[in-house]
Short mmCIF file of C-alpha atoms in Angstrom, two decimals:
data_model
loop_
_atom_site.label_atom_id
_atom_site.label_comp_id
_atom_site.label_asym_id
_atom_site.label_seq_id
_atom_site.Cartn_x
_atom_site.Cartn_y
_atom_site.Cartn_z
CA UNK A 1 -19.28 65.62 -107.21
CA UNK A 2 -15.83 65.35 -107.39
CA UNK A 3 -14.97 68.31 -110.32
CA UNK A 4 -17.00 70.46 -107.73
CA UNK A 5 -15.04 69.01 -104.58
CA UNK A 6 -11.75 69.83 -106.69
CA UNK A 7 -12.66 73.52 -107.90
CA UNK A 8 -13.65 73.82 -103.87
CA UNK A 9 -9.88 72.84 -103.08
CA UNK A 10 -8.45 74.86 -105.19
CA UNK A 11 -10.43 78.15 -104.16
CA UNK A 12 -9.59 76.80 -100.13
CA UNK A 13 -5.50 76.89 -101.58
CA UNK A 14 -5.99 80.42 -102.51
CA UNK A 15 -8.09 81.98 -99.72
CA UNK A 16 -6.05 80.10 -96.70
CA UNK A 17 -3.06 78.01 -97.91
CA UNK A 18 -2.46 77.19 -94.78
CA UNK A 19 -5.78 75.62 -93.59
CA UNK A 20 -5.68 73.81 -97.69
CA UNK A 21 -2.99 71.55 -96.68
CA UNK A 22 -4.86 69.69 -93.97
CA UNK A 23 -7.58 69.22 -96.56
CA UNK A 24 -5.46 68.20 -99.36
CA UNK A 25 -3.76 65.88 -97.34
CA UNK A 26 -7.48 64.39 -96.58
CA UNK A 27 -8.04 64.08 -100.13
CA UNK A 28 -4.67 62.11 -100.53
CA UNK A 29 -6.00 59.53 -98.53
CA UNK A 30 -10.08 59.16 -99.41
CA UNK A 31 -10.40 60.94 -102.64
CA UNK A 32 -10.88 59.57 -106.23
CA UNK A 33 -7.84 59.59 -108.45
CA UNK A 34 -8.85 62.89 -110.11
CA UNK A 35 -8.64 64.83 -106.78
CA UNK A 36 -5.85 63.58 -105.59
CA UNK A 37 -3.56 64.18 -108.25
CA UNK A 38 -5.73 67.71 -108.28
CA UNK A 39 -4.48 67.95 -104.75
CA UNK A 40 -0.65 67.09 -105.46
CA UNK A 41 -0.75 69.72 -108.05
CA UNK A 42 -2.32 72.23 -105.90
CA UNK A 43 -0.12 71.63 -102.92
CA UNK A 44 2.52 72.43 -105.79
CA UNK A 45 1.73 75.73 -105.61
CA UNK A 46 1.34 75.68 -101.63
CA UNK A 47 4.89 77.58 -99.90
CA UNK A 48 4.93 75.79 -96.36
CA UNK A 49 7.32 73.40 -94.36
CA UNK A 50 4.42 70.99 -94.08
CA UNK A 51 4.14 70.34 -97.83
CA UNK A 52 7.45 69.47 -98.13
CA UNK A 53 7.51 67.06 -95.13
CA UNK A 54 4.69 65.57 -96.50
CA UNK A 55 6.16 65.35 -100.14
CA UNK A 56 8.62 63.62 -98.54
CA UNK A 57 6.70 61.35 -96.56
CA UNK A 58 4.96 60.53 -100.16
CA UNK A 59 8.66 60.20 -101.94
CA UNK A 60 9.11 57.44 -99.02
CA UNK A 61 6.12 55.78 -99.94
CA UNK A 62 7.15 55.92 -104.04
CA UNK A 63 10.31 54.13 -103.63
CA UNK A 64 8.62 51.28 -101.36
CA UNK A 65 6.26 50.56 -103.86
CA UNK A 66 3.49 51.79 -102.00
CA UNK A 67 1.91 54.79 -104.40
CA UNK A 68 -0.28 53.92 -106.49
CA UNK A 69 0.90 54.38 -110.37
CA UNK A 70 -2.17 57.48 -111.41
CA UNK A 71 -0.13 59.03 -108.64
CA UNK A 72 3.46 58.42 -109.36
CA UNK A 73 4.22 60.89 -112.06
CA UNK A 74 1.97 63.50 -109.53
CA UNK A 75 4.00 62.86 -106.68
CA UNK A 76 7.67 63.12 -108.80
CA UNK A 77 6.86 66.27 -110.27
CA UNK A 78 5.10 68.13 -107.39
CA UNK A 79 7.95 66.98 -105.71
CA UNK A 80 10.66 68.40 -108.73
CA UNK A 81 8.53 71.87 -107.61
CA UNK A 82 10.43 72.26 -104.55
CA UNK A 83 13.23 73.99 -103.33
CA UNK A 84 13.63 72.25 -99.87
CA UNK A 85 16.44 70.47 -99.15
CA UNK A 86 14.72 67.00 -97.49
CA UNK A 87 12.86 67.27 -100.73
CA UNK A 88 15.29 67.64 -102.84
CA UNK A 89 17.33 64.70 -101.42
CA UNK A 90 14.41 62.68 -101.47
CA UNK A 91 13.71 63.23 -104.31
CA UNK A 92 17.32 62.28 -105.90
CA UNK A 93 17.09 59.63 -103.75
CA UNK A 94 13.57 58.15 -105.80
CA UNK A 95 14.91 58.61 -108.88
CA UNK A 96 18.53 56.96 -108.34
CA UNK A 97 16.25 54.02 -107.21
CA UNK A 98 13.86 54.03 -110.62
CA UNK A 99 17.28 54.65 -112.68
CA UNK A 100 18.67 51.31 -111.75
CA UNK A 101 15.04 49.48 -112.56
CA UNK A 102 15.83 47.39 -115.77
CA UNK A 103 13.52 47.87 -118.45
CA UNK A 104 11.77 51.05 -119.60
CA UNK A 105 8.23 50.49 -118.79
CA UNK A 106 9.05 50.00 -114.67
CA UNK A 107 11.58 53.00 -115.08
CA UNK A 108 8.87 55.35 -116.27
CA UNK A 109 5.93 53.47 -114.41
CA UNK A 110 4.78 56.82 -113.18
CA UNK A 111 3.40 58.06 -116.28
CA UNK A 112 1.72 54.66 -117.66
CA UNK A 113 -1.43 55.84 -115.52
CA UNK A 114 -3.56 58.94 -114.53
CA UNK A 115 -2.72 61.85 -116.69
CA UNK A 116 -5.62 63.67 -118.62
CA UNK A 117 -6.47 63.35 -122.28
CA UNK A 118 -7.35 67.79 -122.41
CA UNK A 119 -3.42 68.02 -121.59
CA UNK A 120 -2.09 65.61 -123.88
CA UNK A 121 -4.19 66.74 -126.67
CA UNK A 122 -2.96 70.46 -125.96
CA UNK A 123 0.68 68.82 -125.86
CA UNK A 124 0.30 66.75 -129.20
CA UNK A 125 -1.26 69.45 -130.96
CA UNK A 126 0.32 72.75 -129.56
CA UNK A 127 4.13 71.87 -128.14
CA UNK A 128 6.63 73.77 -129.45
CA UNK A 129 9.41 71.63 -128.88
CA UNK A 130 7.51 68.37 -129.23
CA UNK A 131 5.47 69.13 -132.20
CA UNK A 132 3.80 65.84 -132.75
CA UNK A 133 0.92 66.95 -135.09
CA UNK A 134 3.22 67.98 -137.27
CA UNK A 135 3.94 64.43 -138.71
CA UNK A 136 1.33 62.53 -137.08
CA UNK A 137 -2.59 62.51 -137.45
CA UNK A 138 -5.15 62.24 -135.38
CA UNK A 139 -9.57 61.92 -136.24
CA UNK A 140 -8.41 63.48 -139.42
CA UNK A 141 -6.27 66.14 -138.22
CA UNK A 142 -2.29 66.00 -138.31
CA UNK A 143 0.85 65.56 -140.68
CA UNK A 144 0.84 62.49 -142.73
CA UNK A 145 4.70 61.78 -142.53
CA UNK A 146 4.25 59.58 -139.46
CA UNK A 147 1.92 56.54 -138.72
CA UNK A 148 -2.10 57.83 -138.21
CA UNK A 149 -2.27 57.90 -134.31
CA UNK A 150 -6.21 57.90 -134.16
CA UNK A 151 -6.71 54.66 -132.53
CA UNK A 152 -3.24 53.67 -131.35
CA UNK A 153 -4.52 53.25 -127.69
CA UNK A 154 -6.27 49.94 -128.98
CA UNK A 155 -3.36 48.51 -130.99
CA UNK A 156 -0.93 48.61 -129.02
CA UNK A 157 -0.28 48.69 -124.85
CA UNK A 158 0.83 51.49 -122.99
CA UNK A 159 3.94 50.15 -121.93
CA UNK A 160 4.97 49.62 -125.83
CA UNK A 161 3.89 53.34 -126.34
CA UNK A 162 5.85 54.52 -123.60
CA UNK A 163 9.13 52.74 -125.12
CA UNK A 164 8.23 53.56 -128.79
CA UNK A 165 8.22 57.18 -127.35
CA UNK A 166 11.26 57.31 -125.41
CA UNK A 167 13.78 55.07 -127.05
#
């Protein structure tokens, strides 16, 4: 089951870090969506030379159109983690590229997929420095300054989300 194949991964990152990074790099290539952006976070959290070469090997891959978008946003900020250099350049390198793409929705592909609906309800409910429930409402529960957000996902498409967000 793949919730039980991630929890495994994450316990193998812990006990040998090391020997994790030849498995998460497995589940990069065969696993479902889930685990692999499981496994980008995790290798996150991984300290080794062979993370960052293959964070950069994945960067590559970003820019030539070749990641799939769940994995995009996974990829940038796993990437945004690290403090090596050929990351780092990378990296700056990705995002120069995605700066000069002309509208917003193929700027900020990376987050129009994958994600998980327990984070963004913690986010819309709890962010400090976001604080969307405090104007919008959601199933009942929210401010009522802004539109009721309960069933925008069926109005409206993600990319005009994504733009009514950030511009």
């Amino acid at each position: 089951a793949p919730r039980l194949r991630i929890h495994a991964a994450g316990l193998f990152a812990r006990i040998d870090p090391s020997g994790a990074v030849d498995a998460l790099s497995k589940i990069l290539v065969d696993g479902t969506t889930a685990e692999q952006q499981f496994a980008f976070t995790t290798l996150g959290t991984i300290q080794s030379p062979r993370v960052d070469t293959l964070l950069v090997r994945w960067l590559e891959k970003l820019r030539a159109g070749q990641v799939p978008p769940p994995l995009k946003y996974e990829v940038l900020s796993t990437a945004n983690q690290r403090e090596n250099g050929m990351v780092r350049q990378e990296l700056s390198s990705v995002i120069g590229f995605l700066s000069k793409l002309p509208s917003i929705a193929e700027k900020y592909q990376a987050v129009l997929e994958g994600g998980s609906a327990e984070r963004g309800r913690t986010l819309f409910e709890n962010h400090t420095g976001i604080q969307c429930i405090r104007c919008h409402r959601v199933s009942g529960k929210g401010g009522k300054v802004g539109p009721d957000l309960s069933k925008i996902g069926s109005k409206f498409s993600r990319e005009y989300l994504l733009e009514s967000l950030l511009a």
